CSV table of C-alpha atoms in Angstrom, one decimal:
chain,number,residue,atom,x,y,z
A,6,UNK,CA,0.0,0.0,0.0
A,7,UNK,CA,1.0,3.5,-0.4
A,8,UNK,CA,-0.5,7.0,-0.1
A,9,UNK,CA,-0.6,8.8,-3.4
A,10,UNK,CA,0.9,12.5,-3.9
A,11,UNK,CA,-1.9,15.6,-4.0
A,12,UNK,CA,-0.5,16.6,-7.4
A,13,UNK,CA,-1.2,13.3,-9.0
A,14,UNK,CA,-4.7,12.9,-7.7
A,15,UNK,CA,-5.6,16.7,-8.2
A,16,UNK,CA,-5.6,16.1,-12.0
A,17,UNK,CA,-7.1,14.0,-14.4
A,18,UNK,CA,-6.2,10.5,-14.9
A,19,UNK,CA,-7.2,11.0,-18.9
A,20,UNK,CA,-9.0,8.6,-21.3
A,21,UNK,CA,-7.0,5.2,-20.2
A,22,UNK,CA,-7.9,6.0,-17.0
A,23,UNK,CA,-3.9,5.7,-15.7
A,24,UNK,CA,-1.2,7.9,-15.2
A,25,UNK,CA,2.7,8.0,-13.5
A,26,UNK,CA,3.4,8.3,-9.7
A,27,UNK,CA,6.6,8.1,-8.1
A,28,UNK,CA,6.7,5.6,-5.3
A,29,UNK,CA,9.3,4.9,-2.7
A,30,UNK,CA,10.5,1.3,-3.1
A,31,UNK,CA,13.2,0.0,-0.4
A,32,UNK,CA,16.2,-0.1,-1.1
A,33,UNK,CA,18.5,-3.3,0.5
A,34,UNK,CA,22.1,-3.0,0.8
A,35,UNK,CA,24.1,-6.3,0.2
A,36,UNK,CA,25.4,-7.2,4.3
A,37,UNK,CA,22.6,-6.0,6.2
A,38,UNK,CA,19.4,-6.3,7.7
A,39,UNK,CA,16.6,-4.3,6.1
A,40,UNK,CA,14.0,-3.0,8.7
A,41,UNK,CA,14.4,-0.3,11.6
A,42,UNK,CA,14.2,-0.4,16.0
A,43,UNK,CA,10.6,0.3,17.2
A,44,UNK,CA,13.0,2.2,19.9
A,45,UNK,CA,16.1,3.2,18.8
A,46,UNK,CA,18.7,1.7,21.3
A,47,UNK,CA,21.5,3.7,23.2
A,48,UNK,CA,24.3,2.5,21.2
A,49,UNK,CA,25.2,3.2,17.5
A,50,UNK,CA,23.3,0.0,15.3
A,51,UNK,CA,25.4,-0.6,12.6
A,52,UNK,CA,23.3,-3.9,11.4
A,53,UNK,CA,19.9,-2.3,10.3
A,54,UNK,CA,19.8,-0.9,7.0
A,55,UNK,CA,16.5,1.6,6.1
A,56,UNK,CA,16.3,3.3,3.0
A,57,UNK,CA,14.2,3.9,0.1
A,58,UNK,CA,14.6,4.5,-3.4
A,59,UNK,CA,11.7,6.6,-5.9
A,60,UNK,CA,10.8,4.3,-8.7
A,61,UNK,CA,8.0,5.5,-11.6
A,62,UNK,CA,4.5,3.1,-11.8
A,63,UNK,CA,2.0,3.4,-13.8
A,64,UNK,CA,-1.0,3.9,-11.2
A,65,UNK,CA,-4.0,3.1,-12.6
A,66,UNK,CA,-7.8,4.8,-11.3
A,67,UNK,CA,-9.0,2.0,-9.2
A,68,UNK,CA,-12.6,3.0,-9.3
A,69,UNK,CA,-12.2,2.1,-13.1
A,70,UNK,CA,-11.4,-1.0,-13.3
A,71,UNK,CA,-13.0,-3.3,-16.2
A,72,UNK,CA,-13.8,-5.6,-13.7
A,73,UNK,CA,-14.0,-4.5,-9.7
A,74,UNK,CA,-11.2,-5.4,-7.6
A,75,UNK,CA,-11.6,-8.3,-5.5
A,76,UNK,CA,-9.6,-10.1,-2.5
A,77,UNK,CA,-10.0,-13.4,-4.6
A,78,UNK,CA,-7.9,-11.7,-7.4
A,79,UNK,CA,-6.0,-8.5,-6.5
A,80,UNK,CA,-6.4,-9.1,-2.6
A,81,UNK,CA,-8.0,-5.6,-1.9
A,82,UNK,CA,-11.4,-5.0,-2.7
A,83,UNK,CA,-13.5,-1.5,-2.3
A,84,UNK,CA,-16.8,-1.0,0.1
A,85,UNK,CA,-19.4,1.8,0.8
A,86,UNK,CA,-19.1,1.5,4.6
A,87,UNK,CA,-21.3,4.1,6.1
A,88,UNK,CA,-20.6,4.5,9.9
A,89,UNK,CA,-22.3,5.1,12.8
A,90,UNK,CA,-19.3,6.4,14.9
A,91,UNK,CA,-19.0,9.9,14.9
A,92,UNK,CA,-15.6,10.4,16.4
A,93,UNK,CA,-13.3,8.2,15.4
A,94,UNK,CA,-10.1,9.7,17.5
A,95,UNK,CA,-11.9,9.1,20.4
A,96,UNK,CA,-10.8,5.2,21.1
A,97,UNK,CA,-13.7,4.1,23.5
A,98,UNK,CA,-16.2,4.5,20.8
A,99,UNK,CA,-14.4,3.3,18.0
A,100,UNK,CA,-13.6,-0.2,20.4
A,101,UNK,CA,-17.6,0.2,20.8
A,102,UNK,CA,-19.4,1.1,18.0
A,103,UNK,CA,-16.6,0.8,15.2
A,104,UNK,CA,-15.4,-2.7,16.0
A,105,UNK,CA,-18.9,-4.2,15.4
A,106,UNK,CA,-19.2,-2.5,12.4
A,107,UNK,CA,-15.7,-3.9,10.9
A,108,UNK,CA,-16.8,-7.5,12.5
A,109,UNK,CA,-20.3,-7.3,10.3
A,110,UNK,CA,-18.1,-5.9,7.4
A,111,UNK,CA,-15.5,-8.8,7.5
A,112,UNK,CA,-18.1,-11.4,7.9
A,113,UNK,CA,-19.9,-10.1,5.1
A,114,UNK,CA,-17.5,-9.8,2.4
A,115,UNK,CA,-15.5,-13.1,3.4
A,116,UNK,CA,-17.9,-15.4,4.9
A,117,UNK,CA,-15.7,-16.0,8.1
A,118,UNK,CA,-17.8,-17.7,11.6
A,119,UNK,CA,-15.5,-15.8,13.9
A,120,UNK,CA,-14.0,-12.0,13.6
A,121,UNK,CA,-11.9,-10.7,16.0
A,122,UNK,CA,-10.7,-6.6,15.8
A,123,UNK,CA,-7.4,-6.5,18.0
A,124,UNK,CA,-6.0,-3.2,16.7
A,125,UNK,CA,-6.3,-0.1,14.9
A,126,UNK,CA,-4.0,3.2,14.0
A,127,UNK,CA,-5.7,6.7,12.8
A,128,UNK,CA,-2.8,8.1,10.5
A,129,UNK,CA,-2.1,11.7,10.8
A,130,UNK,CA,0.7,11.9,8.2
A,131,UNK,CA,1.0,9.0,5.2
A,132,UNK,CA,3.9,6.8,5.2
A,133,UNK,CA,6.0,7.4,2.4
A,134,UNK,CA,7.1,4.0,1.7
A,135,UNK,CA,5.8,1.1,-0.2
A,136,UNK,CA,5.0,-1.9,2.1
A,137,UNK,CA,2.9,-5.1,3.3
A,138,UNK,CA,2.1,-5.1,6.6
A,139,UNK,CA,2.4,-9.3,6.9
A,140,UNK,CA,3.6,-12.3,5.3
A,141,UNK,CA,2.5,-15.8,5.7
A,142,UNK,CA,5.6,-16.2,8.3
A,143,UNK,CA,4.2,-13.4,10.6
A,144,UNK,CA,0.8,-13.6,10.1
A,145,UNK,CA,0.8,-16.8,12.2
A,146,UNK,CA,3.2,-14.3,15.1
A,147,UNK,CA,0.6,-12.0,15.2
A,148,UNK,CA,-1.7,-14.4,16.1
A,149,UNK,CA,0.5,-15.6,18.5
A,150,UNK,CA,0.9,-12.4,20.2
A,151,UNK,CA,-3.1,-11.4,19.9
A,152,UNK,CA,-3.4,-14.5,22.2
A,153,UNK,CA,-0.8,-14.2,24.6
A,154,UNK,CA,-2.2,-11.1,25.7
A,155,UNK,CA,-5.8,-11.9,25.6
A,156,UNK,CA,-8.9,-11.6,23.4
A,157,UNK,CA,-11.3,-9.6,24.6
A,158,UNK,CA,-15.3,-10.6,23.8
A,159,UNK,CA,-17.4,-7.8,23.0
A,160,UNK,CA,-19.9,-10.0,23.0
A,161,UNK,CA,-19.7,-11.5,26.1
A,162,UNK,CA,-18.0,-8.5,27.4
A,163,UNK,CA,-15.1,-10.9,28.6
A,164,UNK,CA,-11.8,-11.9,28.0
A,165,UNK,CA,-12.0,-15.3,25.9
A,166,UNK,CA,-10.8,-18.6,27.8
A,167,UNK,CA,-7.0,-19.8,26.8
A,168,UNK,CA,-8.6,-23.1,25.5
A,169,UNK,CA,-11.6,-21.3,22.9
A,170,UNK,CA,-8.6,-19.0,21.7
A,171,UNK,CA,-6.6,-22.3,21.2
A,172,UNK,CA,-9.2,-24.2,19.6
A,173,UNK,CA,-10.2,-20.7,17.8
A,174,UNK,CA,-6.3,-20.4,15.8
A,175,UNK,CA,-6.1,-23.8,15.1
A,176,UNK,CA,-8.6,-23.5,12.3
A,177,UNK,CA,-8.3,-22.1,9.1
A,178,UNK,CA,-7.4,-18.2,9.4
A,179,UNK,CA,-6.7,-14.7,7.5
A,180,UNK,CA,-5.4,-11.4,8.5
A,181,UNK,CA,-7.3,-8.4,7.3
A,182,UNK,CA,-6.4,-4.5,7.0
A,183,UNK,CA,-9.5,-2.3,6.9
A,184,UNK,CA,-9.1,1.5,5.6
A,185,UNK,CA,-11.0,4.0,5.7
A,186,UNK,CA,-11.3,8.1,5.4
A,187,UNK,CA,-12.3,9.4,8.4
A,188,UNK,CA,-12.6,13.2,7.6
A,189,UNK,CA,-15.8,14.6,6.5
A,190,UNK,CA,-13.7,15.8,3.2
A,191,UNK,CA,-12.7,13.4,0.3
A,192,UNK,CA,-8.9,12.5,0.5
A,193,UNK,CA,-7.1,14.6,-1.9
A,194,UNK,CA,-4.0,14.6,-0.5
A,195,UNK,CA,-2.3,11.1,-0.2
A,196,UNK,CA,-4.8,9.0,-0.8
A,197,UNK,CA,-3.8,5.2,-0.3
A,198,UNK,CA,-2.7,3.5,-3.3
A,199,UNK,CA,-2.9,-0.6,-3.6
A,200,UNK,CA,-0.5,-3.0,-5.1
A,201,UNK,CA,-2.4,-6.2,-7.2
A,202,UNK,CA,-1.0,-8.9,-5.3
A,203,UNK,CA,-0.8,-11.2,-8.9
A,204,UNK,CA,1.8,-8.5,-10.2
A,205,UNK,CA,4.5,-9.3,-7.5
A,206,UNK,CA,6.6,-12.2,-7.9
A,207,UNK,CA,8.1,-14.1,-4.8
A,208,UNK,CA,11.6,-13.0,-6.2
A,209,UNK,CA,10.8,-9.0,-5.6
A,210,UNK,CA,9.5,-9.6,-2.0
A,211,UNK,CA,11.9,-8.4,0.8
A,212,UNK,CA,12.0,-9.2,4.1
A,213,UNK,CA,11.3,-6.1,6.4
A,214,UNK,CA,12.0,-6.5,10.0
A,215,UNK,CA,10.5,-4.6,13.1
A,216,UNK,CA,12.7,-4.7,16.1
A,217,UNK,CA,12.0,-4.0,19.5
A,218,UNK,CA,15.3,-2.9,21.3
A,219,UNK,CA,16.3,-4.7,24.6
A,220,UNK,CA,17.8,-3.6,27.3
A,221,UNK,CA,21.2,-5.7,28.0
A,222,UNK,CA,21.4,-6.4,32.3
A,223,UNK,CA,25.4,-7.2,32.8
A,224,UNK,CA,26.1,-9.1,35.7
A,225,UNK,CA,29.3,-7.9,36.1
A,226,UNK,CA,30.2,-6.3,39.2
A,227,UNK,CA,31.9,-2.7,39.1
A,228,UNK,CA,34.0,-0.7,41.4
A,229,UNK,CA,35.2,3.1,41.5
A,230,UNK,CA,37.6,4.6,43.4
A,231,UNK,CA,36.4,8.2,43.6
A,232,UNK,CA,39.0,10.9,44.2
């Protein structure tokens, strides 16, 4: 996914209903990790490598397709969502009115028994950086950590037991990102731009990591000599 610049978007795609964009791809160097620290740690990191490079796309007006974009084919499809929260920076409602809303949306458009809403970001500025925020490998961590901590029932306004979670991931499952504009104004500026999963081969996939610095405890035991 990627958010779109205002200059693009402000004019017309013309008759093919395309047009060029400049997106920022990463850009690996040969020796080291690609990904960044959550936190960045006290000492100089010389491992992580995180940069990107602008590359030109041809970006195409996805509300003009031949044929409507679907998860089956392009893995992103497009809804009419109306919403009955009415402030969606306020975090209380959204877990309470919003989170039903994406449950009934979810079960809807993929026929799933069981949804489960365990997080959600409201973006104030876009990220400038073309990206997938899982892979087969850590869609199954997620879930991992989503149980660990607990699932919380809406309805039955309790935290699930460890052995319907258990019993819950051992079935068949999918991770899902749901977006939407939350301002009363159309998004001109940045809108989010999607990648047709079929046009990316294995071999241009890179591996992004997220790391969580740690604090190192040495057990070594010190003495000064003051003057």
């Amino acid at each position: 996914c990627y958010p779109v610049p205002r200059s693009l978007v402000a004019r017309r795609f013309g008759t093919h209903s395309r047009d060029t964009a400049s997106l920022n791809y990463q850009a690996p160097q040969p020796g080291m990790r690609l990904g960044r620290y959550i936190v960045a740690p006290s000492h100089f990191q010389y491992d992580v490598h995180d940069a990107t490079s602008p590359s030109i796309v041809t970006l195409h007006n996805g509300r003009e397709l031949p044929s409507p974009a679907s998860l089956e084919t392009c893995g992103f499809e497009i809804h009419s969502g109306p919403s009955a929260c009415e402030n969606f920076r306020n975090d209380a409602e959204v877990l309470r009115v919003y989170y039903q809303e994406v449950r009934k949306l979810i079960r809807l458009v993929t026929g799933a028994k069981q949804v489960i809403v365990f997080d959600h970001t409201v973006r104030t500025e876009p990220l400038l950086r073309v990206h997938s925020d899982y892979t087969e490998e850590s869609a199954a961590s997620v879930v991992k950590q989503v149980a660990e901590r607990g699932i919380y029932s809406q309805k039955h306004a309790k935290l699930l037991p460890k052995a319907d979670i258990d019993s819950l991931f051992a079935q068949h499952f999918a991770l899902f990102n749901v977006w939407r504009n939350i301002s009363t104004e159309p998004v001109m500026s940045f809108p989010l731009a999607l990648c047709d999963a079929r046009t990316v081969s294995d071999s241009d996939r890179l591996y992004y990591e997220i790391i969580q610095s740690t604090t190192e405890k040495w057990k070594a035991d010190w003495k000064a000599f003051p003057a």
